[in-house]
mmCIF file of C-alpha atoms in Angstrom:
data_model
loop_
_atom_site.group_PDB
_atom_site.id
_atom_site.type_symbol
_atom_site.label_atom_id
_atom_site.label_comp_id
_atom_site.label_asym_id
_atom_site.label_seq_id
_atom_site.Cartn_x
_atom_site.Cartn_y
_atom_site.Cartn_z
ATOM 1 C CA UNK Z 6 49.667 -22.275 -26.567
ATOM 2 C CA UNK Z 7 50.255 -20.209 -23.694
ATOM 3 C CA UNK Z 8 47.927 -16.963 -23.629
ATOM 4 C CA UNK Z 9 49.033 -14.181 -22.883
ATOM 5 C CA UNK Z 10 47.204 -12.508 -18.762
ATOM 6 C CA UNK Z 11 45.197 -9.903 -20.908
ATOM 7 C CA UNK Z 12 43.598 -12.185 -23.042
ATOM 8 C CA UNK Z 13 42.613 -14.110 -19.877
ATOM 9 C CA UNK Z 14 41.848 -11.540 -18.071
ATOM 10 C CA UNK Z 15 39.761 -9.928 -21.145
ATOM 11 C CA UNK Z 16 38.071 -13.214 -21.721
ATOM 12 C CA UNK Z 17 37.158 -13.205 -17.283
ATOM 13 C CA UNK Z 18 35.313 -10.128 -18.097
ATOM 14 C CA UNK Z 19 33.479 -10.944 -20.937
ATOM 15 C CA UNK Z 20 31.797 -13.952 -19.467
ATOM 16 C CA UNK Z 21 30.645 -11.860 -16.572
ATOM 17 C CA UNK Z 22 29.315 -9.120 -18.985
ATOM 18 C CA UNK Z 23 27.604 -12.343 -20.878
ATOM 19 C CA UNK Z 24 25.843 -13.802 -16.923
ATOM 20 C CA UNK Z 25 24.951 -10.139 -15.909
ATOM 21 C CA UNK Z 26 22.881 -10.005 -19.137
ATOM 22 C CA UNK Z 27 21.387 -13.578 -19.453
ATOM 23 C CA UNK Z 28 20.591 -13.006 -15.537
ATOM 24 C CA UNK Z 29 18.100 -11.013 -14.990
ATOM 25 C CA UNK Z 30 18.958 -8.539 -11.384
ATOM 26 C CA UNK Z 31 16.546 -8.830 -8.728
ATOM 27 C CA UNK Z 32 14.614 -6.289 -7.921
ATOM 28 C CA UNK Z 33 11.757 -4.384 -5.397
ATOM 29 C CA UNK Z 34 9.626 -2.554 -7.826
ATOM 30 C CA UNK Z 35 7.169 -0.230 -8.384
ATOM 31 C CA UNK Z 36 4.525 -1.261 -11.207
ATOM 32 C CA UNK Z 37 1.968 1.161 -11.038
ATOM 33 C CA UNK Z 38 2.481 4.286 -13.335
ATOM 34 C CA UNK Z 39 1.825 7.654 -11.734
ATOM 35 C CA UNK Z 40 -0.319 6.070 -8.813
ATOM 36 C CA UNK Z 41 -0.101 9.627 -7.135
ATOM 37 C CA UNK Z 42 -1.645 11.100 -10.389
ATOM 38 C CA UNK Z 43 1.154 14.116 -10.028
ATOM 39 C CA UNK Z 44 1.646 13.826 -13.785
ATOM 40 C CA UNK Z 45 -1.490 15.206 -15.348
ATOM 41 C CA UNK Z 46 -2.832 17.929 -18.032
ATOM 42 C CA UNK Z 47 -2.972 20.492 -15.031
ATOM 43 C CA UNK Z 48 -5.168 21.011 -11.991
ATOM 44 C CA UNK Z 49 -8.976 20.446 -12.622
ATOM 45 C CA UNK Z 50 -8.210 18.488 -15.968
ATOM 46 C CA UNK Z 51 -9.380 15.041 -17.068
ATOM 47 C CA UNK Z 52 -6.005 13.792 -17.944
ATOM 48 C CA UNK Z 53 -3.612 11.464 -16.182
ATOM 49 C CA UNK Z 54 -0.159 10.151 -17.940
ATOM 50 C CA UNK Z 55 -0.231 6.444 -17.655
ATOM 51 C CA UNK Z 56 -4.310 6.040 -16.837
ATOM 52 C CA UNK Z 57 -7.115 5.295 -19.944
ATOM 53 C CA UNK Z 58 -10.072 7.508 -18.725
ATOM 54 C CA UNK Z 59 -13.700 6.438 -20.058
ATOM 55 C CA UNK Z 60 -16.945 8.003 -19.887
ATOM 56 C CA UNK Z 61 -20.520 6.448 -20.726
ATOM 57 C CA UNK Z 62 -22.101 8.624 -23.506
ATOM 58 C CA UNK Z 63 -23.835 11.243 -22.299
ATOM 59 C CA UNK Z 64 -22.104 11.593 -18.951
ATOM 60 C CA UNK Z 65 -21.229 14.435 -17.352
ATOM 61 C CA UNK Z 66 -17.899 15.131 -15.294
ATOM 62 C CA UNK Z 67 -15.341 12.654 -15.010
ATOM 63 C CA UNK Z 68 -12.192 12.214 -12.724
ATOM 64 C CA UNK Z 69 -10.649 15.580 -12.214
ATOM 65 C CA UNK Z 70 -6.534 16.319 -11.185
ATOM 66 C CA UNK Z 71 -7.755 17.873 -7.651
ATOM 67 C CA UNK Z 72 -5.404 19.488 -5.825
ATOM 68 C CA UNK Z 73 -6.105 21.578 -2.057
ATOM 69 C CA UNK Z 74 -9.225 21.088 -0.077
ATOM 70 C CA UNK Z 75 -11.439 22.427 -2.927
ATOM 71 C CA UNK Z 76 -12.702 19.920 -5.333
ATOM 72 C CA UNK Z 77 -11.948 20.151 -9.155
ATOM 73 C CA UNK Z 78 -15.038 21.854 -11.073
ATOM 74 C CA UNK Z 79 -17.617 22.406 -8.039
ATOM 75 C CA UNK Z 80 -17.131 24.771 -5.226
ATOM 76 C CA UNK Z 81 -17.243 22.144 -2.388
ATOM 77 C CA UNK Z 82 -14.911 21.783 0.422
ATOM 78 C CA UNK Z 83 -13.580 18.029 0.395
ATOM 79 C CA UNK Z 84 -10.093 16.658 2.281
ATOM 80 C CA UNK Z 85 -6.763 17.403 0.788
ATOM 81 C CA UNK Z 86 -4.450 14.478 -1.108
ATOM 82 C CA UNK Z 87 -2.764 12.724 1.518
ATOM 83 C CA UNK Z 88 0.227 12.157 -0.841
ATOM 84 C CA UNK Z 89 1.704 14.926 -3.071
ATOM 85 C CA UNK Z 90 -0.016 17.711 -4.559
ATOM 86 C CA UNK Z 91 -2.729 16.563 -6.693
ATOM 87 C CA UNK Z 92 -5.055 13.352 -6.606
ATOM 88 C CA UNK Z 93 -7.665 12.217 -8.642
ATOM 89 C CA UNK Z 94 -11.181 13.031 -7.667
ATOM 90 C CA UNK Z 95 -14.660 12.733 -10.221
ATOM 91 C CA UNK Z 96 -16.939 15.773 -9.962
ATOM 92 C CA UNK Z 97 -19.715 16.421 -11.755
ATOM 93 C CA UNK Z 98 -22.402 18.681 -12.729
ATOM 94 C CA UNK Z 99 -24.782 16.086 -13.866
ATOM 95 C CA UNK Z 100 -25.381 12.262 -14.016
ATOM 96 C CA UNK Z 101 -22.601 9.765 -15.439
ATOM 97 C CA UNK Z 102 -20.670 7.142 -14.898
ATOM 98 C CA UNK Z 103 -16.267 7.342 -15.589
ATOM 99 C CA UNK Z 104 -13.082 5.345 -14.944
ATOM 100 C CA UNK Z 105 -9.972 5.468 -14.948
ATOM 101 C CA UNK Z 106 -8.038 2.310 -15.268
ATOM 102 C CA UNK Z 107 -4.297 0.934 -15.878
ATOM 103 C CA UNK Z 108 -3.125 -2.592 -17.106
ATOM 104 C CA UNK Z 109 -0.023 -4.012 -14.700
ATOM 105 C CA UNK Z 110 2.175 -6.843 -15.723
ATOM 106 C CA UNK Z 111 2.864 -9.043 -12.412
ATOM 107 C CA UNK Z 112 5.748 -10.515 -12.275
ATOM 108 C CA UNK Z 113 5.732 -14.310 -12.093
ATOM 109 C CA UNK Z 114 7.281 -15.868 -8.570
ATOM 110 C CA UNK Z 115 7.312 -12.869 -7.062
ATOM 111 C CA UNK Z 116 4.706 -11.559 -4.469
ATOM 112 C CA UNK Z 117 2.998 -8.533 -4.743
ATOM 113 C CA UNK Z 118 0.872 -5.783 -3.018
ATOM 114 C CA UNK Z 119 -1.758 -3.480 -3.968
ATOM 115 C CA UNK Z 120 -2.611 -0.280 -1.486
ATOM 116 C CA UNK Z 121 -4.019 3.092 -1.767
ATOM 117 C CA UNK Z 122 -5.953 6.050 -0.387
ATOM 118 C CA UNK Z 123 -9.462 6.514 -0.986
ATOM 119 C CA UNK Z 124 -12.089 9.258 0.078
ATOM 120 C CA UNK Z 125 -15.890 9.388 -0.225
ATOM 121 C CA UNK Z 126 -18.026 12.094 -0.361
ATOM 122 C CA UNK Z 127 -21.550 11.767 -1.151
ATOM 123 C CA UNK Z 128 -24.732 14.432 -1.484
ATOM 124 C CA UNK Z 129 -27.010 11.868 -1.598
ATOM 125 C CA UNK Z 130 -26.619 8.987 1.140
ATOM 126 C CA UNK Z 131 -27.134 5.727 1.504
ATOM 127 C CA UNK Z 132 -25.269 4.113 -1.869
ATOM 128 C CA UNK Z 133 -27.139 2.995 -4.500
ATOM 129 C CA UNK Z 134 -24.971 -0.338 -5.695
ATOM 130 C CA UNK Z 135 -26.918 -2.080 -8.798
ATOM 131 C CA UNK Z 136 -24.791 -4.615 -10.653
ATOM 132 C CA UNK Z 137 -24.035 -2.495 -13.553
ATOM 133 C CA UNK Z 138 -22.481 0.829 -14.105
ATOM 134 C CA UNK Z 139 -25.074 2.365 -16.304
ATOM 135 C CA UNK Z 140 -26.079 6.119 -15.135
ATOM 136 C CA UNK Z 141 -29.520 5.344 -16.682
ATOM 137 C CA UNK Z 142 -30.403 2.770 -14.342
ATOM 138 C CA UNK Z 143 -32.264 4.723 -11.086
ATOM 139 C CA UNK Z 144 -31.009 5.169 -8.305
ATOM 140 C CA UNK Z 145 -27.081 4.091 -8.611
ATOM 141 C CA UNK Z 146 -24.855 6.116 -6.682
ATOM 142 C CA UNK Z 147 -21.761 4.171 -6.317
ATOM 143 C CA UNK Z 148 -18.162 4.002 -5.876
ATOM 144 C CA UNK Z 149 -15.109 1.303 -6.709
ATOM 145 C CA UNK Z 150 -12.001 -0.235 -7.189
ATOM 146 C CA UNK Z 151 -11.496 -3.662 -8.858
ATOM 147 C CA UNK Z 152 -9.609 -5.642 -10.098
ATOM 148 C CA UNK Z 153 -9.959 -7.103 -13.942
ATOM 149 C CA UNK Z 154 -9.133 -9.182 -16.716
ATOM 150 C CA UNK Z 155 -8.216 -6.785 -19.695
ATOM 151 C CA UNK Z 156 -10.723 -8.258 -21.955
ATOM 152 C CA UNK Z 157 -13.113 -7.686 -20.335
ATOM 153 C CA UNK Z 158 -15.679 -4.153 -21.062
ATOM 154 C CA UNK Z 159 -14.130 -1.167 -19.175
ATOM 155 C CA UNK Z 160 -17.935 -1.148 -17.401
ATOM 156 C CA UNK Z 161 -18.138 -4.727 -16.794
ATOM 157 C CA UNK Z 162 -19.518 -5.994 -12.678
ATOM 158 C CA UNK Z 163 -19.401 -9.512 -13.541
ATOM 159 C CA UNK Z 164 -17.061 -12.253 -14.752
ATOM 160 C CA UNK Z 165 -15.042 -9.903 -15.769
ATOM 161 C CA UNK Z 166 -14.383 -8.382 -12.300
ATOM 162 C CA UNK Z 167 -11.433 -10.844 -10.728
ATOM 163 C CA UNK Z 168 -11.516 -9.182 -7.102
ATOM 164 C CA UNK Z 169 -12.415 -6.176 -5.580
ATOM 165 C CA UNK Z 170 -10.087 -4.001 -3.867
ATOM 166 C CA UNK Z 171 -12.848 -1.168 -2.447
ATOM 167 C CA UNK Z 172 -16.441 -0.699 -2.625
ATOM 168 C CA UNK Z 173 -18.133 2.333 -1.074
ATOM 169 C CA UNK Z 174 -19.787 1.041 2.038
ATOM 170 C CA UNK Z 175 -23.093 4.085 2.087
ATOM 171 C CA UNK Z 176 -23.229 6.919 4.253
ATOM 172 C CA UNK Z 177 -22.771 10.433 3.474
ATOM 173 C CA UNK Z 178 -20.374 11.890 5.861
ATOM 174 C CA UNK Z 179 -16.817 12.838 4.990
ATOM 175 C CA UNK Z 180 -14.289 10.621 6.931
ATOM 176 C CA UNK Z 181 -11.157 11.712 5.217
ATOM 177 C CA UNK Z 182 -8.874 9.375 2.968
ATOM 178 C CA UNK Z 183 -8.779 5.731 4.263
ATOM 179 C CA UNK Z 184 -6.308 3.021 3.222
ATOM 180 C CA UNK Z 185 -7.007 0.022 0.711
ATOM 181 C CA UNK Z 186 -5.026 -2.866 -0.450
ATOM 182 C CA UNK Z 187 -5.295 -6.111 -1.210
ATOM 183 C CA UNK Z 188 -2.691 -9.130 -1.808
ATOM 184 C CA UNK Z 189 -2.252 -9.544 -5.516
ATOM 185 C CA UNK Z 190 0.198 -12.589 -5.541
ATOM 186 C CA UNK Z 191 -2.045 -15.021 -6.734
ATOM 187 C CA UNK Z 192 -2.046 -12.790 -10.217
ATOM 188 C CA UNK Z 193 1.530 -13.036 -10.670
ATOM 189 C CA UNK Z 194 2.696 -13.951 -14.069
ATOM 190 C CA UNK Z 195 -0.331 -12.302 -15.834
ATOM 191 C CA UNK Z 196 -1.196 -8.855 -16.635
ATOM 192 C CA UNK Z 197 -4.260 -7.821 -14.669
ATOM 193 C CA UNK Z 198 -6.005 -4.359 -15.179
ATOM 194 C CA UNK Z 199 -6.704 -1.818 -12.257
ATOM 195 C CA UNK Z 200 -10.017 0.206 -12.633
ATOM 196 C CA UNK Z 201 -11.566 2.792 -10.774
ATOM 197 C CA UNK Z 202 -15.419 3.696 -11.536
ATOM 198 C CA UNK Z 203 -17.890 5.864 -10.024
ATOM 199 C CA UNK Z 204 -21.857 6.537 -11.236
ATOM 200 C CA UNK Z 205 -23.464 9.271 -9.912
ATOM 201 C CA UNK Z 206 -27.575 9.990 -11.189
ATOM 202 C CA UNK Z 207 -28.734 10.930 -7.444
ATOM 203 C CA UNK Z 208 -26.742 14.087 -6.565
ATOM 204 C CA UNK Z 209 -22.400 15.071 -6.642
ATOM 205 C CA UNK Z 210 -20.443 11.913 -5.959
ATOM 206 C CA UNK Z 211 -16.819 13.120 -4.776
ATOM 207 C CA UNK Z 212 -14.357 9.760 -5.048
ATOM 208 C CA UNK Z 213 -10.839 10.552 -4.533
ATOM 209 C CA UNK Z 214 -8.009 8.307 -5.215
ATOM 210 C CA UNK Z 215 -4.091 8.512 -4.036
ATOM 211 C CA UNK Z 216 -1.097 6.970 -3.092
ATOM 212 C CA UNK Z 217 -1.892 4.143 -5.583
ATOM 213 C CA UNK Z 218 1.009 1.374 -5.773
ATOM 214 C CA UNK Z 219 1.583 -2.184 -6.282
ATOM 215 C CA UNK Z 220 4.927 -3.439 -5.315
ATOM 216 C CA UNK Z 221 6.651 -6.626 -6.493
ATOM 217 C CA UNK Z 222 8.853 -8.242 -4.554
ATOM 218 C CA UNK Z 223 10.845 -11.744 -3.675
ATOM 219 C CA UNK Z 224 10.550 -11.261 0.254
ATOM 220 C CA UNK Z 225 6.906 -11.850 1.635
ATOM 221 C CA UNK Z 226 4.936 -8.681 3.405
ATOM 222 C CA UNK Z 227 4.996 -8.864 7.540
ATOM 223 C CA UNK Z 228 1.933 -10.385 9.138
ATOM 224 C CA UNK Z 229 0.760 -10.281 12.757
ATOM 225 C CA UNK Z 230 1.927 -6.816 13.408
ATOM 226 C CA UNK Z 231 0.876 -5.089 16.579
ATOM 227 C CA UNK Z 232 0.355 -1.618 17.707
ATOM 228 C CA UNK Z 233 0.406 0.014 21.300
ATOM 229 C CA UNK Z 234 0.026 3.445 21.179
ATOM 230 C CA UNK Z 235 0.964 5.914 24.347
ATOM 231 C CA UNK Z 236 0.795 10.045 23.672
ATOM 232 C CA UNK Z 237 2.109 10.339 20.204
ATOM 233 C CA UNK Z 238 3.872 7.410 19.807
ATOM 234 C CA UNK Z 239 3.097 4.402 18.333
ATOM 235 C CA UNK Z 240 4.942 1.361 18.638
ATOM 236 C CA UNK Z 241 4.699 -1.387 16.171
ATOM 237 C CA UNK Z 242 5.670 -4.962 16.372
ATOM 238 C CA UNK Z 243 6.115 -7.865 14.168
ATOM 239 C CA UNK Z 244 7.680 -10.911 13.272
ATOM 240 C CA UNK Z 245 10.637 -10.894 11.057
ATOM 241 C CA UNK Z 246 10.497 -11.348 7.181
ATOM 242 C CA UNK Z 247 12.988 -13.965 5.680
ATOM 243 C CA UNK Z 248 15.601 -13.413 3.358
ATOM 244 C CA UNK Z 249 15.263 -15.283 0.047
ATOM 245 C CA UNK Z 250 18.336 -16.411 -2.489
ATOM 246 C CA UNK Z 251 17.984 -13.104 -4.215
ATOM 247 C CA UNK Z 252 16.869 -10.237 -1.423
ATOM 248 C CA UNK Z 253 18.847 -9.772 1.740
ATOM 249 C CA UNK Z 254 16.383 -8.555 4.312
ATOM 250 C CA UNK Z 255 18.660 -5.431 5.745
ATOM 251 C CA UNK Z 256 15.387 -3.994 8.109
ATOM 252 C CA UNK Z 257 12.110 -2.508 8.202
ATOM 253 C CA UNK Z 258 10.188 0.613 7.727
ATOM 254 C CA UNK Z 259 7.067 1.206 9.387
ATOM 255 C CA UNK Z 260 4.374 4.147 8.190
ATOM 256 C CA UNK Z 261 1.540 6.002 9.537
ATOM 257 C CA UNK Z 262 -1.308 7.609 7.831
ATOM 258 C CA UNK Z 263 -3.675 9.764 9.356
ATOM 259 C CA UNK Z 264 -7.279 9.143 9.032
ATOM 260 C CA UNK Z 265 -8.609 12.139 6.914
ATOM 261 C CA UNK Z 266 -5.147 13.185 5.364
ATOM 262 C CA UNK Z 267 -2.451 14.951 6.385
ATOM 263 C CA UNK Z 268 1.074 14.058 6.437
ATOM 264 C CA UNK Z 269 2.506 10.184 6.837
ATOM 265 C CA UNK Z 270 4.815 9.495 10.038
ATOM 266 C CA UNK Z 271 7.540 6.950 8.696
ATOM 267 C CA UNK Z 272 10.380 4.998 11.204
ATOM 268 C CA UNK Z 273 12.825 2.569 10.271
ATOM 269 C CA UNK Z 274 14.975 -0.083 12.415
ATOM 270 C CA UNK Z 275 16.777 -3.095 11.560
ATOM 271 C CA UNK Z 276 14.098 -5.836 13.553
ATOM 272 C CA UNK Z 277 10.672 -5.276 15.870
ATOM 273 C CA UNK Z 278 9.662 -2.882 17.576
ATOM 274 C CA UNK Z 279 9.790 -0.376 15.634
ATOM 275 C CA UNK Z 280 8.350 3.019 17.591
ATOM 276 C CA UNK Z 281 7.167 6.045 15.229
ATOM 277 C CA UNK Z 282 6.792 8.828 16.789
ATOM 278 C CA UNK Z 283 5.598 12.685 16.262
ATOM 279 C CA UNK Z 284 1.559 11.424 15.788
ATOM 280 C CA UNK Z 285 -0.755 14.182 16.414
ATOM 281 C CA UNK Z 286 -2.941 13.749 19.304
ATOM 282 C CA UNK Z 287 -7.148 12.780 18.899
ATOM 283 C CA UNK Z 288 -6.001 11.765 15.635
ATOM 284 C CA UNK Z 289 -6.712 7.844 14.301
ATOM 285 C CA UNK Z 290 -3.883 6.370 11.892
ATOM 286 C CA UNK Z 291 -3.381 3.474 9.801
ATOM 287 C CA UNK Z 292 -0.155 2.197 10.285
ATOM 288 C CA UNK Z 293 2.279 -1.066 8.124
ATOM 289 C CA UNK Z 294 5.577 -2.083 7.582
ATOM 290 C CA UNK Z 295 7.466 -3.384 5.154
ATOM 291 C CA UNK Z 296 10.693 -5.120 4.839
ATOM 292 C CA UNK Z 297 13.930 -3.052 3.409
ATOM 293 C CA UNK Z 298 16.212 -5.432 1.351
ATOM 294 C CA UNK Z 299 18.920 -4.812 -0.471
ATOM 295 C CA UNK Z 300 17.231 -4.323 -3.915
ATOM 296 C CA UNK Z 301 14.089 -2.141 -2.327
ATOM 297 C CA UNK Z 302 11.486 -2.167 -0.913
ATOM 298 C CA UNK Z 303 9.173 -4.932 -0.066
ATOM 299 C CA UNK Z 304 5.123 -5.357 -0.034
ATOM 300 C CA UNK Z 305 3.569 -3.806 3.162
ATOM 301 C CA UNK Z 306 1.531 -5.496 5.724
ATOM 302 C CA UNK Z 307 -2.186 -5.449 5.876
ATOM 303 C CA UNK Z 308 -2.817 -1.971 7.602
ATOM 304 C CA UNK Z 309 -3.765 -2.106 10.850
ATOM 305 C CA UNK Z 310 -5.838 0.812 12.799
ATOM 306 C CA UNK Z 311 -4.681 2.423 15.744
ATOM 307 C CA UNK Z 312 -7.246 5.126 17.677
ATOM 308 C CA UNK Z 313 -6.539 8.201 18.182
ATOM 309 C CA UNK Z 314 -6.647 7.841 22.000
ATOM 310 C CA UNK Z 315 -3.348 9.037 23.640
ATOM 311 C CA UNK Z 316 -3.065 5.941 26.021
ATOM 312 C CA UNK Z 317 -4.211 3.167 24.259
ATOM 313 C CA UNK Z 318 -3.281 -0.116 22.823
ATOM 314 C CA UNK Z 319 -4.531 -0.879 19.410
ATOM 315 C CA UNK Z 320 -4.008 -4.733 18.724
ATOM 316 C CA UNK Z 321 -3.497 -8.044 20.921
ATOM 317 C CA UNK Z 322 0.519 -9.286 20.888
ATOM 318 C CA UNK Z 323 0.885 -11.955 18.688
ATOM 319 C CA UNK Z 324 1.849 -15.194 19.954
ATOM 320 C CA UNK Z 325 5.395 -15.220 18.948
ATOM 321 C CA UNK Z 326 5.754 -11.824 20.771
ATOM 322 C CA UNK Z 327 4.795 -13.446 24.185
ATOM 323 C CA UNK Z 328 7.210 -16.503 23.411
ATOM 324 C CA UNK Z 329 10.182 -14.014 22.790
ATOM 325 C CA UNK Z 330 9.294 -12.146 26.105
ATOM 326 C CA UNK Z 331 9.002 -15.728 28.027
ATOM 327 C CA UNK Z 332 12.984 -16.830 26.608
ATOM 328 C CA UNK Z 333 13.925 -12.821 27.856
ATOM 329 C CA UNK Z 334 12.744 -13.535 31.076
ATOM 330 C CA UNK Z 335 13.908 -17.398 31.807
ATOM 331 C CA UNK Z 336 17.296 -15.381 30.660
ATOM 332 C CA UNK Z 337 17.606 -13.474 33.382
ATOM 333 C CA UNK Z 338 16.368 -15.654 35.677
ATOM 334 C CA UNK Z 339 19.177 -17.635 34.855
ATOM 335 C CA UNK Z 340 21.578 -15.545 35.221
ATOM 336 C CA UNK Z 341 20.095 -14.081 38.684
ATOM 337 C CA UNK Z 342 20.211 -17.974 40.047
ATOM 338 C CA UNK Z 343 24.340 -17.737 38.555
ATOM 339 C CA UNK Z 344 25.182 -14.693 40.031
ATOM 340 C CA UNK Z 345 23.698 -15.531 43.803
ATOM 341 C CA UNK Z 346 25.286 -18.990 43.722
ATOM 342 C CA UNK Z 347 28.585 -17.102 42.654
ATOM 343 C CA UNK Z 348 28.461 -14.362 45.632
ATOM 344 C CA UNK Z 349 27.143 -17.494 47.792
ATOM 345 C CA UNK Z 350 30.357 -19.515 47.216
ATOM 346 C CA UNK Z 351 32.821 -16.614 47.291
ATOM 347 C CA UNK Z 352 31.387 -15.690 50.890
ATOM 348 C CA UNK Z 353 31.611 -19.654 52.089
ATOM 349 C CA UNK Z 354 35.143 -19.823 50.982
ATOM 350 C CA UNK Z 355 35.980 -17.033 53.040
#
């Protein structure tokens, strides 16, 4: 039986309609929910959409929705968020101990990347870093981020702890918002839970938290990158990230972040170097990149620091940097030696 072009043509489309929704689409993505902590109850309350907050009985404070250079329920002077208007910051008037903490689903065979912004302010220096989170236990005064198995006790420092992404080193001093992350690919395939705990029993504890994200994708974060910074430029190098079967790598974006807050200095181009300018003199930054595909955006690289100096260079060239500039040069040195044979034989045939 002959069929008639719209029945073929009907049946072309319905198979496609049937692989676009057995095949799932690729895709750079986001899994953290409301890392920047913009959605919230309002400024100076204890609720964050997409965060579980817990308190040990009897605690006082929590993790406040600070916003400004003011933090949430005491009248102290602490650095802005670096990202967006509010972050989340615990304050108290007392002793406690609080978290806040998320469960993320990691995709399996992709990579993935956990960063953020953290600040530390302390009353009371050095930290006081028991292995437990119980307030009652004299002197802790300490500050975290980890990474956990969901079954585990929203307080738990032991087995239950699977890595951790930031632990408050001591010291009192304010030294703005610094950047975090750690590799999270060897979790993929398994829900993993993100926690963030402070205990305080000394004197105020002010932990802030931003810019949280963990990105999933099929292309693998740059490594090796270099920085050389002259004036207020900063220019960063790198290898380049492959393609896989289901991303296209289409080029890069490299960003900034000042040491202590302020606002983050972003430049993109389509292979290294990548210069990103408009950095504000005396001022230290933490700088990454990450490849652009054509599904997203891919993990970043592992920050690297660069001084606030206006003149100098921050880390060594990698090694495939130095190869590349060899090839450059043994380039033109070819085509020097062409060119002067060239003039040579047009002026011996004259």
């Amino acid at each position: 039986m002959t069929r008639h072009p719209h029945y073929r043509l009907g049946s072309s489309i319905a198979l496609l309609m049937l692989a676009c929704t057995l095949t799932p689409l690729a895709r750079a993505a986001e899994l953290v929910v409301n890392g920047g902590f913009e959605q919230n109850a309002g400024a100076g309350s204890l609720v964050f959409t997409g965060w579980q907050a817990m308190s040990q009985p009897g605690s006082q404070g929590g993790f406040y929705a600070q916003q400004g250079t003011q933090s949430a329920l005491t009248p102290v002077t602490v650095a802005a968020p670096p990202q967006g208007t509010f972050a989340a910051m615990s304050d108290q008037p007392g002793p406690g101990s609080h978290a806040l903490y998320q469960d993320i689903a990691i995709p399996a065979g992709k990579s993935a990347t956990l960063s953020a912004q953290v600040y530390l302010q302390s009353a009371a220096p050095p930290s006081a870093a028991p292995a437990t989170l119980d307030f009652l236990t004299v002197p802790n005064q300490q500050a975290r981020i980890d990474i956990m198995d969901p079954a585990a006790a929203w307080n738990d420092v032991g087995a239950g702890v699977l890595a951790n992404v930031f632990q408050w080193p001591g010291g009192a001093a304010a030294s703005g918002y610094q950047s975090v992350q750690l590799d999270v690919t060897p979790y993929a395939g398994r829900t993993i839970r993100l926690r963030l705990a402070e205990v305080d029993n000394r004197q105020s504890l002010f932990f802030g938290v931003d810019a949280i994200s963990v990105i999933s994708s099929d292309v693998t974060p740059p490594t090796s990158v270099g920085a050389v910074r002259q004036g207020n430029t900063v220019t960063l190098t790198f290898p380049p990230v492959a393609s896989t079967p289901t991303e296209t790598v289409t080029g890069y974006q490299a960003s900034c972040v000042p040491v202590g807050g302020g606002d983050t200095v972003t430049a993109t181009g389509t292979q290294s170097p990548i210069a990103v300018s408009g950095l504000v003199a005396g001022t230290s930054y933490t700088c990454t990149v990450a490849a652009q595909t054509n599904v997203g955006t891919g993990p970043s690289s592992p920050p690297i620091s660069v001084p606030g100096s206006t003149t100098a260079a921050a880390a060594a060239v990698p090694a495939w940097s130095f190869a590349s500039t060899l090839l450059a040069s043994l380039l033109m040195l070819g085509c020097l030696f062409l060119g002067s044979r060239g003039r040579a034989v047009r002026l011996l045939r004259r």
